[in-house]
mmCIF file of C-alpha atoms in Angstrom:
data_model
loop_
_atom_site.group_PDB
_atom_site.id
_atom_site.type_symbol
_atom_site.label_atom_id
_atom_site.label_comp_id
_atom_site.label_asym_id
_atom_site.label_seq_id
_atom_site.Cartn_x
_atom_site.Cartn_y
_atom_site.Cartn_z
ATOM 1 C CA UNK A 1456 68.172 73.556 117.893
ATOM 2 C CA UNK A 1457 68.383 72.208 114.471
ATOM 3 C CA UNK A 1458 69.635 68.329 113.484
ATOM 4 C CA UNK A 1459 71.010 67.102 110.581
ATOM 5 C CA UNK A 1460 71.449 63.002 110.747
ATOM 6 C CA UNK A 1461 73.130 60.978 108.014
ATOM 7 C CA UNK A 1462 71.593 57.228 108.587
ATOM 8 C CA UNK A 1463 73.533 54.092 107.273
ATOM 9 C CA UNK A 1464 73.800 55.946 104.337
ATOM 10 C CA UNK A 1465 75.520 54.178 100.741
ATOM 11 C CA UNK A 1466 76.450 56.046 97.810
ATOM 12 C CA UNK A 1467 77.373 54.912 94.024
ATOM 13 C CA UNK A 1468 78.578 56.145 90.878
ATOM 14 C CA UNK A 1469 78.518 54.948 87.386
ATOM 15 C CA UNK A 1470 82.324 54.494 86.141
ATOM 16 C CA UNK A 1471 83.662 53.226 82.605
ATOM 17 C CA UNK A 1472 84.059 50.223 84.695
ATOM 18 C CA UNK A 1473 80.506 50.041 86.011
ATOM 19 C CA UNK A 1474 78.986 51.215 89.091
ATOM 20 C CA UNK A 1475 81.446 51.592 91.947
ATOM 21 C CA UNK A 1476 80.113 52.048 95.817
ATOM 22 C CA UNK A 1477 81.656 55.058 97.607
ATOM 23 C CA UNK A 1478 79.959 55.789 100.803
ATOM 24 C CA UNK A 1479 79.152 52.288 102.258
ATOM 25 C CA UNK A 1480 77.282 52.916 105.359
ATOM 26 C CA UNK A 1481 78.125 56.472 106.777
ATOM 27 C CA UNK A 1482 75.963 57.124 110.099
ATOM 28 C CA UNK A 1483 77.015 60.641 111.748
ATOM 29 C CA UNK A 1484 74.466 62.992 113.319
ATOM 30 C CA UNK A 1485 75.263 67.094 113.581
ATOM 31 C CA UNK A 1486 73.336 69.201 116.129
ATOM 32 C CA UNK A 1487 73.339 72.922 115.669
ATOM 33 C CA UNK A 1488 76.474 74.744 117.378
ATOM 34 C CA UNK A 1489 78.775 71.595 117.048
ATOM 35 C CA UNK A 1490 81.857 71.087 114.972
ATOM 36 C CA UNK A 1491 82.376 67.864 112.847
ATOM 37 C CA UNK A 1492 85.806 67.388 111.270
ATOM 38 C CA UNK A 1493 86.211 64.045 109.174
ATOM 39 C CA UNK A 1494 89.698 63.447 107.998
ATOM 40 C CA UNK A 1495 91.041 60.537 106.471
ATOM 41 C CA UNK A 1496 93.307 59.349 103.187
ATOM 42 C CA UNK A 1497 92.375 59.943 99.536
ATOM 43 C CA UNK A 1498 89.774 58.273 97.888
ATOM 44 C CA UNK A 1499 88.061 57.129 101.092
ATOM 45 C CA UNK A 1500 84.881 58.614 100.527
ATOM 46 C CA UNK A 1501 85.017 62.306 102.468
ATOM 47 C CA UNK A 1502 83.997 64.608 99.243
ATOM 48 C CA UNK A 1503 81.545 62.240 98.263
ATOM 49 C CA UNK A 1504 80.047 62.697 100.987
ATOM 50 C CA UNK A 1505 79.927 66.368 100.984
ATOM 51 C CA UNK A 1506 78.578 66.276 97.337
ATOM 52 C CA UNK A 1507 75.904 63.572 98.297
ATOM 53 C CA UNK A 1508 74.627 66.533 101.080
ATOM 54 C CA UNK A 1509 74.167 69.325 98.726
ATOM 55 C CA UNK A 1510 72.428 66.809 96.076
ATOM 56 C CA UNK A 1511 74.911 66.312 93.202
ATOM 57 C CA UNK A 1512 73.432 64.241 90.615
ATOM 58 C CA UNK A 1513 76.201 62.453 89.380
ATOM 59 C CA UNK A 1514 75.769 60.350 93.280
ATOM 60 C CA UNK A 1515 73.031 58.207 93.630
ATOM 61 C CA UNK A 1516 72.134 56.849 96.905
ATOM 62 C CA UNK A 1517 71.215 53.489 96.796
ATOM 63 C CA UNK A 1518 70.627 52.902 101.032
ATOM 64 C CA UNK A 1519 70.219 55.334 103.435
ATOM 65 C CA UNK A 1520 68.997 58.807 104.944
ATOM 66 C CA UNK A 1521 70.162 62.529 104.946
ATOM 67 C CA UNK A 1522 67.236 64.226 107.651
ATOM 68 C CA UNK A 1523 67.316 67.663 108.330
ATOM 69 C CA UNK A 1524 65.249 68.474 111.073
ATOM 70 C CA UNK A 1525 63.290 65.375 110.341
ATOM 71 C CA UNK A 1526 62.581 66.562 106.932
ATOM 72 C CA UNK A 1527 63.784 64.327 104.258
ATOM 73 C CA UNK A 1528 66.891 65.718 102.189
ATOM 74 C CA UNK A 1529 67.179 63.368 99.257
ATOM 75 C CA UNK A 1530 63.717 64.561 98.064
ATOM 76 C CA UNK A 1531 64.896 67.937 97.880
ATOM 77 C CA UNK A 1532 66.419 69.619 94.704
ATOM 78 C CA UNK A 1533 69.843 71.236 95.369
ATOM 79 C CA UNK A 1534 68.290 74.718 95.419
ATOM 80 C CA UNK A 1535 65.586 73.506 98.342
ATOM 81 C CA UNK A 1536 68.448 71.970 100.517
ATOM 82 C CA UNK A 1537 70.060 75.502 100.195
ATOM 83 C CA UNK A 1538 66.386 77.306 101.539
ATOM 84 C CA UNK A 1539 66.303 74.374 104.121
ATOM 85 C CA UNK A 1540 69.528 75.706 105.565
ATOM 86 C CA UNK A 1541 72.439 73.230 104.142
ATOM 87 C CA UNK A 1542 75.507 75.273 102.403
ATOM 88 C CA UNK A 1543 78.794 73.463 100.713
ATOM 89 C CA UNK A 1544 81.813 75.486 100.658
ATOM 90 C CA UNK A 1545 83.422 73.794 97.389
ATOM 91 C CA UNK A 1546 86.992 72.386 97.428
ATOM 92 C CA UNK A 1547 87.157 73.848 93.399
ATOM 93 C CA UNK A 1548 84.987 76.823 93.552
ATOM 94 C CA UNK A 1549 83.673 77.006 89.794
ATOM 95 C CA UNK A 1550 83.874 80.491 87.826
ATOM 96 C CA UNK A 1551 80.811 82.030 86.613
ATOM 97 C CA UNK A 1552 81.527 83.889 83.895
ATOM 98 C CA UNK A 1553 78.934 87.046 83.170
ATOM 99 C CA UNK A 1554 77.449 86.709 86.676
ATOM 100 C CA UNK A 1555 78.883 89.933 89.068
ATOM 101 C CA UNK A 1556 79.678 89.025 92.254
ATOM 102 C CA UNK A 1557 77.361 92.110 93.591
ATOM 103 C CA UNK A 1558 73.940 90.875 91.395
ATOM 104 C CA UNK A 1559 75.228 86.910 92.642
ATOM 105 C CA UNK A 1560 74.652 87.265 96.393
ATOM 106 C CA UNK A 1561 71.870 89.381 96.187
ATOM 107 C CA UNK A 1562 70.010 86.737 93.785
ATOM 108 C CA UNK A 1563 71.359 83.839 96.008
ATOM 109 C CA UNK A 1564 70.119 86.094 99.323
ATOM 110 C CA UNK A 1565 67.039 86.499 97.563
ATOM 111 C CA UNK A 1566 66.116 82.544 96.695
ATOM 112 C CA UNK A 1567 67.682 81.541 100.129
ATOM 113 C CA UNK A 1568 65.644 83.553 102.081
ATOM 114 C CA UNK A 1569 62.124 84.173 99.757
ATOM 115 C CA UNK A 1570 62.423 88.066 99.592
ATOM 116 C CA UNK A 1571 65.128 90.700 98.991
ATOM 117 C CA UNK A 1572 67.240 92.286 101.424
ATOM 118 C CA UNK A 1573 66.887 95.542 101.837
ATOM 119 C CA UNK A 1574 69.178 96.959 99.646
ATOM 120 C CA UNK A 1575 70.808 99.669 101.934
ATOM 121 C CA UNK A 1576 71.280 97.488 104.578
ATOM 122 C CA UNK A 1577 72.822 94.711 102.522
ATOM 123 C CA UNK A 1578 75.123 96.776 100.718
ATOM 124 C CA UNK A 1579 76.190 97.549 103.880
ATOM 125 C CA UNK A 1580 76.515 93.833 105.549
ATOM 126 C CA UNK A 1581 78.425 93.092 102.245
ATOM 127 C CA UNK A 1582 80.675 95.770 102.521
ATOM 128 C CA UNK A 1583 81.532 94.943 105.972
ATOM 129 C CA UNK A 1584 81.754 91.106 105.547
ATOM 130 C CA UNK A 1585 84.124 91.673 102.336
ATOM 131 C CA UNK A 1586 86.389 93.895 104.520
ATOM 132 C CA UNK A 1587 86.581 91.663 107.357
ATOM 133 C CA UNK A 1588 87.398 88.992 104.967
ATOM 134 C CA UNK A 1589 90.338 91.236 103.495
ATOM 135 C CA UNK A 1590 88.343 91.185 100.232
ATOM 136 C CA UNK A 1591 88.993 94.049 97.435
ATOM 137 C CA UNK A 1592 86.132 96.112 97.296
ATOM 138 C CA UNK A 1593 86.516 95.806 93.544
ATOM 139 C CA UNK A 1594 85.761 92.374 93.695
ATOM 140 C CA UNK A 1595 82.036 93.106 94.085
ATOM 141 C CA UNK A 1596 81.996 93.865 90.421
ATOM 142 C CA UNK A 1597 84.016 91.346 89.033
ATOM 143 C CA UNK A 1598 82.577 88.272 87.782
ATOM 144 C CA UNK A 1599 82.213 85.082 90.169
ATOM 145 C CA UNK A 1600 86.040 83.433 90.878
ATOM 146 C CA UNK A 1601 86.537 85.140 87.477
ATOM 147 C CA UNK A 1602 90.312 85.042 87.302
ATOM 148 C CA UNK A 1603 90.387 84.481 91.535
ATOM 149 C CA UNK A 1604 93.144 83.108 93.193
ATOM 150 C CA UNK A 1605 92.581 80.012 94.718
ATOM 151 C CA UNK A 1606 92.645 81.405 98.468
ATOM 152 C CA UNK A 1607 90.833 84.432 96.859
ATOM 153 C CA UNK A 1608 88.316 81.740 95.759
ATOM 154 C CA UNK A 1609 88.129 80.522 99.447
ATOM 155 C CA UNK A 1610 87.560 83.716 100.920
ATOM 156 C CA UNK A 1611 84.294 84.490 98.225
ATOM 157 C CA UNK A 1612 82.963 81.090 99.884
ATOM 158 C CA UNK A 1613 83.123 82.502 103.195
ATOM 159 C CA UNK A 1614 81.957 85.252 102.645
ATOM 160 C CA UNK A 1615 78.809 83.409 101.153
ATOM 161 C CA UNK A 1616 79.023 81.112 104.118
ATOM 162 C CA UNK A 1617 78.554 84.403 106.479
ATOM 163 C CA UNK A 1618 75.718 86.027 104.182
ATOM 164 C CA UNK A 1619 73.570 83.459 103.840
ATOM 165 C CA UNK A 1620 73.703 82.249 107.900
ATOM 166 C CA UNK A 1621 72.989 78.540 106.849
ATOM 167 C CA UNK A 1622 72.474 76.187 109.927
ATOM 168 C CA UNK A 1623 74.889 73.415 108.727
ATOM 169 C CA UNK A 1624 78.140 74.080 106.642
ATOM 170 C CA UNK A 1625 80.256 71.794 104.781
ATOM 171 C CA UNK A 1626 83.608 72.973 104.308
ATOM 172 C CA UNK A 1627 85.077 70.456 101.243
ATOM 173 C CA UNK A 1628 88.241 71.101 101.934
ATOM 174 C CA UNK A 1629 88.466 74.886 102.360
ATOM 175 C CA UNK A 1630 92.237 74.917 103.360
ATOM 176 C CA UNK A 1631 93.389 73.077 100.241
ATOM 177 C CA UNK A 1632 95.772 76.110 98.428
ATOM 178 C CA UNK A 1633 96.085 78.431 101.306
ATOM 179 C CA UNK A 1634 98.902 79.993 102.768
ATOM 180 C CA UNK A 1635 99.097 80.799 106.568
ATOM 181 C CA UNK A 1636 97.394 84.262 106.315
ATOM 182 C CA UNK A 1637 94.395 83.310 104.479
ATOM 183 C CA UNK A 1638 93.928 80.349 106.346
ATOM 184 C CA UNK A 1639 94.101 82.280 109.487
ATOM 185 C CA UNK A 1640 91.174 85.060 107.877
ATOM 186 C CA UNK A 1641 89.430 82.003 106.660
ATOM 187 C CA UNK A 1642 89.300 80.179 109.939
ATOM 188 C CA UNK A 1643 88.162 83.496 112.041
ATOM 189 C CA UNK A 1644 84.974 83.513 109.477
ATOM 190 C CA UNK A 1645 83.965 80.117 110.308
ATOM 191 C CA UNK A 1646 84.348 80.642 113.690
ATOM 192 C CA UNK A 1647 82.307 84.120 113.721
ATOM 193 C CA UNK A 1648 79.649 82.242 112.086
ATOM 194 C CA UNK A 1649 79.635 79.505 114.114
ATOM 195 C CA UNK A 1650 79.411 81.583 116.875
ATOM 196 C CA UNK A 1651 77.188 84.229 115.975
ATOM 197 C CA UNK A 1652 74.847 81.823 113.698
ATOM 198 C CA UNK A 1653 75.028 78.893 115.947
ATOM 199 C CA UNK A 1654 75.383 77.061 113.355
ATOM 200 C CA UNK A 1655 76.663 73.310 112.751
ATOM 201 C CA UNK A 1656 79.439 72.855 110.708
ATOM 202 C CA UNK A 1657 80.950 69.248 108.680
ATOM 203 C CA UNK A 1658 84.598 70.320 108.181
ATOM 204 C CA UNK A 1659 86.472 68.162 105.878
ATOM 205 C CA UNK A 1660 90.662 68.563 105.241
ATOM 206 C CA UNK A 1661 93.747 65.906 105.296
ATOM 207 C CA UNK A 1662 94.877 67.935 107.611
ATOM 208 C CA UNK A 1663 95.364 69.154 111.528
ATOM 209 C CA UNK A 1664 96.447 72.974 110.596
ATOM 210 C CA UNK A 1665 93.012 73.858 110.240
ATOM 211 C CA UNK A 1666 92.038 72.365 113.232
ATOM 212 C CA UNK A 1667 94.403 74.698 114.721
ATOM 213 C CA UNK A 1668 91.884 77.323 114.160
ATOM 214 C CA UNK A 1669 88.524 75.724 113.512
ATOM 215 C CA UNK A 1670 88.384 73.736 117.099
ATOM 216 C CA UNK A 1671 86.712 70.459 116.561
ATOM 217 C CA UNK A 1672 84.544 69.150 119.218
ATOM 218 C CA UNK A 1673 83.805 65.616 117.425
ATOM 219 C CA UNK A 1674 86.518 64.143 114.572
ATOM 220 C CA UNK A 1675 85.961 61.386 112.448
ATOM 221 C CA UNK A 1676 88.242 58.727 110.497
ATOM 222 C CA UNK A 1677 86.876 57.766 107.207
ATOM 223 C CA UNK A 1678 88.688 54.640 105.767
ATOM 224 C CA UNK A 1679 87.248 52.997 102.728
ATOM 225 C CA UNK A 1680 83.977 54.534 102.610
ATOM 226 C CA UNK A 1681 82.753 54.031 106.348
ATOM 227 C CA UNK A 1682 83.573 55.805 109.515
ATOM 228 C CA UNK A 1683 86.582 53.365 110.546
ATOM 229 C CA UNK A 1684 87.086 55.578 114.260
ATOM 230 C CA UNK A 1685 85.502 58.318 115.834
ATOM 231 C CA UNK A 1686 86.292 60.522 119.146
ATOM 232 C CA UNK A 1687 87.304 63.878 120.186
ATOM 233 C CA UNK A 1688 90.028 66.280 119.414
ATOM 234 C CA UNK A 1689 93.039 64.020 120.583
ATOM 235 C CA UNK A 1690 91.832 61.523 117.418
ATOM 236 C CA UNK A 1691 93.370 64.167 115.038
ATOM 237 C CA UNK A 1692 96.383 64.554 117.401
ATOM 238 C CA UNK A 1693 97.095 60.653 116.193
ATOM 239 C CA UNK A 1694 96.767 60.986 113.191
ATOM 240 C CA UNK A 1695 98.741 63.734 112.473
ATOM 241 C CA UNK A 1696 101.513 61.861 115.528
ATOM 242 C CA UNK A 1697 101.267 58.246 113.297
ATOM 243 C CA UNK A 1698 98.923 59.003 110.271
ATOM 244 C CA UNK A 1699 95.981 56.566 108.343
ATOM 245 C CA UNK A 1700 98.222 53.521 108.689
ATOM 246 C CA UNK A 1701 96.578 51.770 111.736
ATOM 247 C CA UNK A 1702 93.089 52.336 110.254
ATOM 248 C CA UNK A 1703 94.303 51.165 107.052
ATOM 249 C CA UNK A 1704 95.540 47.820 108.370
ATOM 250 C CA UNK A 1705 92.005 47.562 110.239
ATOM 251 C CA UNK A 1706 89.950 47.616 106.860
ATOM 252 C CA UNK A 1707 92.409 45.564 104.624
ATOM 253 C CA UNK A 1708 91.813 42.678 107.463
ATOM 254 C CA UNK A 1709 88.162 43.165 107.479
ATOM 255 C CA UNK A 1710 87.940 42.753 103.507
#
Protein backbone atom coordinates (compact mmCIF):
# COMPACT_ATOMS: atom_id res chain seq x y z
CA UNK A 1 0.00 0.00 0.00
CA UNK A 2 1.27 3.31 -1.00
CA UNK A 3 0.73 6.85 1.18
CA UNK A 4 0.72 10.13 0.14
CA UNK A 5 0.47 12.72 3.34
CA UNK A 6 0.16 16.48 2.96
CA UNK A 7 1.53 17.88 6.55
CA UNK A 8 0.46 21.43 7.81
CA UNK A 9 1.31 22.42 4.58
CA UNK A 10 1.29 26.64 3.48
CA UNK A 11 1.52 27.86 0.10
CA UNK A 12 2.27 31.54 -1.43
CA UNK A 13 2.38 33.40 -4.50
CA UNK A 14 3.91 36.57 -5.60
CA UNK A 15 0.97 39.05 -6.79
CA UNK A 16 1.25 42.78 -8.17
CA UNK A 17 0.20 43.32 -4.68
CA UNK A 18 2.92 41.28 -3.01
CA UNK A 19 3.00 37.86 -1.79
CA UNK A 20 -0.42 36.48 -0.93
CA UNK A 21 -0.80 33.02 1.27
CA UNK A 22 -3.09 30.43 -0.36
CA UNK A 23 -2.88 27.14 1.31
CA UNK A 24 -2.54 28.02 5.07
CA UNK A 25 -2.12 24.81 6.80
CA UNK A 26 -3.66 21.89 4.68
CA UNK A 27 -3.06 18.40 6.58
CA UNK A 28 -4.88 15.42 4.58
CA UNK A 29 -3.32 11.97 4.21
CA UNK A 30 -4.38 9.51 1.00
CA UNK A 31 -3.76 5.74 1.26
CA UNK A 32 -3.78 3.75 -1.92
CA UNK A 33 -7.43 2.51 -3.00
CA UNK A 34 -9.23 5.50 -1.23
CA UNK A 35 -11.18 8.34 -2.71
CA UNK A 36 -10.61 12.02 -1.56
CA UNK A 37 -13.08 14.62 -2.85
CA UNK A 38 -12.42 18.31 -1.55
CA UNK A 39 -15.10 20.72 -2.52
CA UNK A 40 -15.55 24.07 -1.44
CA UNK A 41 -16.22 27.90 -2.92
CA UNK A 42 -13.92 29.76 -5.33
CA UNK A 43 -10.79 31.05 -4.44
CA UNK A 44 -10.46 28.92 -1.30
CA UNK A 45 -7.41 27.29 -2.11
CA UNK A 46 -8.52 23.68 -3.88
CA UNK A 47 -6.41 24.15 -7.35
CA UNK A 48 -3.65 25.46 -5.56
CA UNK A 49 -3.41 22.74 -3.99
CA UNK A 50 -3.50 20.42 -6.83
CA UNK A 51 -0.78 22.56 -8.62
CA UNK A 52 1.42 22.64 -5.37
CA UNK A 53 1.29 18.40 -5.77
CA UNK A 54 2.51 18.15 -9.24
CA UNK A 55 5.31 20.97 -8.46
CA UNK A 56 4.23 24.16 -10.29
CA UNK A 57 6.74 26.75 -9.87
CA UNK A 58 4.81 29.69 -9.80
CA UNK A 59 3.74 28.12 -5.77
CA UNK A 60 6.22 28.25 -3.31
CA UNK A 61 5.79 26.49 -0.13
CA UNK A 62 6.85 28.34 2.62
CA UNK A 63 5.71 25.53 5.70
CA UNK A 64 4.97 22.19 5.29
CA UNK A 65 5.29 18.55 3.73
CA UNK A 66 4.02 16.63 0.58
CA UNK A 67 5.51 12.66 1.47
CA UNK A 68 4.97 10.07 -0.83
CA UNK A 69 5.71 6.93 0.59
CA UNK A 70 7.96 8.69 2.99
CA UNK A 71 9.92 10.09 0.22
CA UNK A 72 10.03 13.78 0.13
CA UNK A 73 7.95 15.44 -2.83
CA UNK A 74 9.00 19.06 -2.78
CA UNK A 75 12.58 17.95 -3.67
CA UNK A 76 11.39 16.39 -6.67
CA UNK A 77 11.20 18.10 -10.17
CA UNK A 78 7.72 17.81 -11.77
CA UNK A 79 8.92 15.07 -14.13
CA UNK A 80 10.28 12.84 -10.89
CA UNK A 81 6.87 13.26 -9.03
CA UNK A 82 5.33 11.85 -12.32
CA UNK A 83 8.04 8.51 -12.15
CA UNK A 84 7.23 8.49 -8.33
CA UNK A 85 3.63 7.77 -9.21
CA UNK A 86 1.69 11.33 -8.73
CA UNK A 87 -0.52 12.34 -12.01
CA UNK A 88 -2.74 15.79 -12.29
CA UNK A 89 -5.58 15.62 -14.55
CA UNK A 90 -5.64 19.53 -15.49
CA UNK A 91 -8.83 21.62 -15.13
CA UNK A 92 -7.43 23.59 -18.67
CA UNK A 93 -5.68 20.88 -20.44
CA UNK A 94 -2.97 22.94 -22.51
CA UNK A 95 -2.54 22.22 -26.43
CA UNK A 96 0.66 21.04 -27.69
CA UNK A 97 1.01 22.04 -30.89
CA UNK A 98 3.49 19.68 -33.22
CA UNK A 99 3.45 16.92 -30.59
CA UNK A 100 1.00 13.73 -32.00
CA UNK A 101 -0.97 12.34 -29.59
CA UNK A 102 0.44 8.68 -30.72
CA UNK A 103 4.52 9.80 -30.31
CA UNK A 104 3.05 11.84 -26.76
CA UNK A 105 2.04 8.79 -24.71
CA UNK A 106 4.55 6.65 -25.89
CA UNK A 107 7.36 9.33 -24.84
CA UNK A 108 5.39 10.05 -21.56
CA UNK A 109 5.06 5.89 -21.11
CA UNK A 110 8.56 5.80 -21.80
CA UNK A 111 9.97 8.55 -19.03
CA UNK A 112 7.20 7.31 -16.56
CA UNK A 113 8.16 3.98 -16.55
CA UNK A 114 12.28 4.00 -17.65
CA UNK A 115 11.86 1.79 -20.84
CA UNK A 116 9.50 1.51 -23.83
CA UNK A 117 6.50 -0.44 -24.09
CA UNK A 118 6.47 -2.88 -26.32
CA UNK A 119 5.19 -1.43 -29.20
CA UNK A 120 2.63 -4.16 -30.32
CA UNK A 121 1.25 -4.49 -27.17
CA UNK A 122 0.82 -0.78 -26.54
CA UNK A 123 -0.66 0.00 -29.70
CA UNK A 124 -2.95 -2.33 -28.67
CA UNK A 125 -3.72 -1.07 -24.86
CA UNK A 126 -4.09 2.37 -26.63
CA UNK A 127 -6.40 1.29 -29.04
CA UNK A 128 -8.53 -0.31 -26.55
CA UNK A 129 -8.36 2.45 -23.85
CA UNK A 130 -9.25 5.17 -26.69
CA UNK A 131 -12.32 3.05 -27.63
CA UNK A 132 -13.53 2.51 -24.26
CA UNK A 133 -13.16 6.14 -23.75
CA UNK A 134 -15.37 6.79 -27.00
CA UNK A 135 -12.22 8.42 -28.45
CA UNK A 136 -11.84 8.82 -32.46
CA UNK A 137 -9.29 6.64 -33.54
CA UNK A 138 -8.10 9.59 -35.59
CA UNK A 139 -7.29 11.36 -32.66
CA UNK A 140 -4.08 9.34 -32.21
CA UNK A 141 -2.61 11.42 -34.94
CA UNK A 142 -3.75 14.66 -34.22
CA UNK A 143 -1.77 16.95 -32.25
CA UNK A 144 -2.23 17.14 -28.28
CA UNK A 145 -5.91 19.00 -27.40
CA UNK A 146 -5.09 20.49 -30.83
CA UNK A 147 -8.46 21.99 -31.67
CA UNK A 148 -10.21 19.40 -28.76
CA UNK A 149 -13.32 20.05 -27.30
CA UNK A 150 -13.25 20.71 -23.87
CA UNK A 151 -14.91 17.24 -22.77
CA UNK A 152 -12.77 15.85 -25.69
CA UNK A 153 -9.88 17.43 -23.70
CA UNK A 154 -11.13 15.53 -20.54
CA UNK A 155 -11.38 12.31 -22.05
CA UNK A 156 -7.35 12.59 -23.53
CA UNK A 157 -6.62 13.08 -19.62
CA UNK A 158 -8.19 9.93 -18.81
CA UNK A 159 -7.05 8.20 -21.03
CA UNK A 160 -3.47 9.30 -19.80
CA UNK A 161 -4.74 8.72 -16.31
CA UNK A 162 -5.45 4.86 -17.39
CA UNK A 163 -2.02 4.47 -19.40
CA UNK A 164 0.22 5.56 -17.14
CA UNK A 165 -1.48 3.52 -13.84
CA UNK A 166 -0.20 6.31 -11.41
CA UNK A 167 -0.85 5.44 -7.65
CA UNK A 168 -2.41 8.85 -6.71
CA UNK A 169 -4.58 11.03 -9.15
CA UNK A 170 -5.63 14.49 -8.91
CA UNK A 171 -8.56 15.25 -10.82
CA UNK A 172 -8.53 19.48 -10.97
CA UNK A 173 -11.73 19.70 -11.75
CA UNK A 174 -12.31 17.12 -14.50
CA UNK A 175 -16.16 17.71 -14.74
CA UNK A 176 -15.85 21.44 -15.39
CA UNK A 177 -17.46 21.65 -19.33
CA UNK A 178 -19.03 18.30 -19.52
CA UNK A 179 -22.28 17.28 -20.48
CA UNK A 180 -24.04 14.18 -18.92
CA UNK A 181 -22.57 11.61 -21.41
CA UNK A 182 -19.04 12.45 -21.10
CA UNK A 183 -19.21 12.82 -17.59
CA UNK A 184 -20.74 9.48 -17.29
CA UNK A 185 -17.57 7.86 -19.78
CA UNK A 186 -15.32 10.01 -17.74
CA UNK A 187 -16.43 8.80 -14.36
CA UNK A 188 -16.42 4.87 -15.47
CA UNK A 189 -12.47 5.54 -16.31
CA UNK A 190 -11.70 6.72 -12.95
CA UNK A 191 -13.45 4.16 -11.46
CA UNK A 192 -11.79 1.26 -13.72
CA UNK A 193 -8.60 2.65 -12.64
CA UNK A 194 -9.26 2.93 -9.31
CA UNK A 195 -10.28 -0.38 -9.27
CA UNK A 196 -8.03 -2.17 -11.39
CA UNK A 197 -4.85 0.11 -10.34
CA UNK A 198 -5.76 0.43 -6.78
CA UNK A 199 -4.94 3.51 -6.94
CA UNK A 200 -5.66 6.71 -4.64
CA UNK A 201 -7.34 9.39 -6.08
CA UNK A 202 -7.70 13.59 -4.78
CA UNK A 203 -10.89 14.54 -6.69
CA UNK A 204 -11.55 18.15 -6.76
CA UNK A 205 -15.14 19.80 -8.34
CA UNK A 206 -17.83 22.49 -6.90
CA UNK A 207 -19.91 20.00 -7.36
CA UNK A 208 -22.01 16.66 -6.12
CA UNK A 209 -22.83 15.31 -9.88
CA UNK A 210 -19.59 13.82 -10.04
CA UNK A 211 -19.84 12.31 -6.91
CA UNK A 212 -22.72 10.64 -8.36
CA UNK A 213 -20.34 8.52 -10.20
CA UNK A 214 -16.92 8.80 -8.62
CA UNK A 215 -18.14 7.47 -4.93
CA UNK A 216 -16.22 9.31 -2.33
CA UNK A 217 -15.24 7.51 0.72
CA UNK A 218 -13.65 10.71 2.58
CA UNK A 219 -14.89 14.57 1.47
CA UNK A 220 -13.37 17.58 2.50
CA UNK A 221 -14.52 21.40 2.94
CA UNK A 222 -11.89 23.83 2.05
CA UNK A 223 -12.79 27.41 3.26
CA UNK A 224 -10.16 30.07 3.06
CA UNK A 225 -7.21 28.05 2.49
CA UNK A 226 -7.58 25.32 5.34
CA UNK A 227 -9.70 22.28 5.64
CA UNK A 228 -12.73 24.13 7.51
CA UNK A 229 -14.82 20.32 7.86
CA UNK A 230 -14.16 16.96 6.98
CA UNK A 231 -16.34 13.54 7.04
CA UNK A 232 -17.87 11.07 4.81
CA UNK A 233 -20.17 11.07 1.90
CA UNK A 234 -23.27 12.70 3.71
CA UNK A 235 -20.75 16.05 4.05
CA UNK A 236 -21.34 16.61 0.26
CA UNK A 237 -25.06 15.76 0.71
CA UNK A 238 -25.01 19.29 2.89
CA UNK A 239 -23.52 21.07 0.94
CA UNK A 240 -25.18 20.55 -2.05
CA UNK A 241 -28.84 20.54 0.61
CA UNK A 242 -27.52 24.27 2.17
CA UNK A 243 -24.19 25.10 0.31
CA UNK A 244 -20.60 26.95 1.71
CA UNK A 245 -22.62 29.38 3.81
CA UNK A 246 -22.25 27.76 7.32
CA UNK A 247 -18.50 27.23 6.75
CA UNK A 248 -18.25 30.63 5.52
CA UNK A 249 -19.73 32.22 8.64
CA UNK A 250 -17.24 29.84 10.70
CA UNK A 251 -14.00 31.46 9.11
CA UNK A 252 -15.23 35.16 8.87
CA UNK A 253 -15.68 34.76 12.92
CA UNK A 254 -12.38 33.18 13.33
CA UNK A 255 -10.55 36.14 11.37
Amino acid sequence: MSTLEIKDLHVSIETDQGTKDILKGVSLTINSGEIHAIMGPNGSGKSTLASTIAGHPRYEVTKGEILLDGEDVLEMGPDERAQAGLFLAMQYPVEVPGVTMTNFLRTAKTAIDGEAPKLRTWTKEVKQAMETLRIDADFANRNVNEGFSGGEKKRVEILQLELFKPKFAVLDETDSGLDIDALRVVSEGVNRAHQENNMGTLLITHYTRILNYIKPSFVHVFVDGKVAEQGGPELADELEANGYDRFLASAAASV
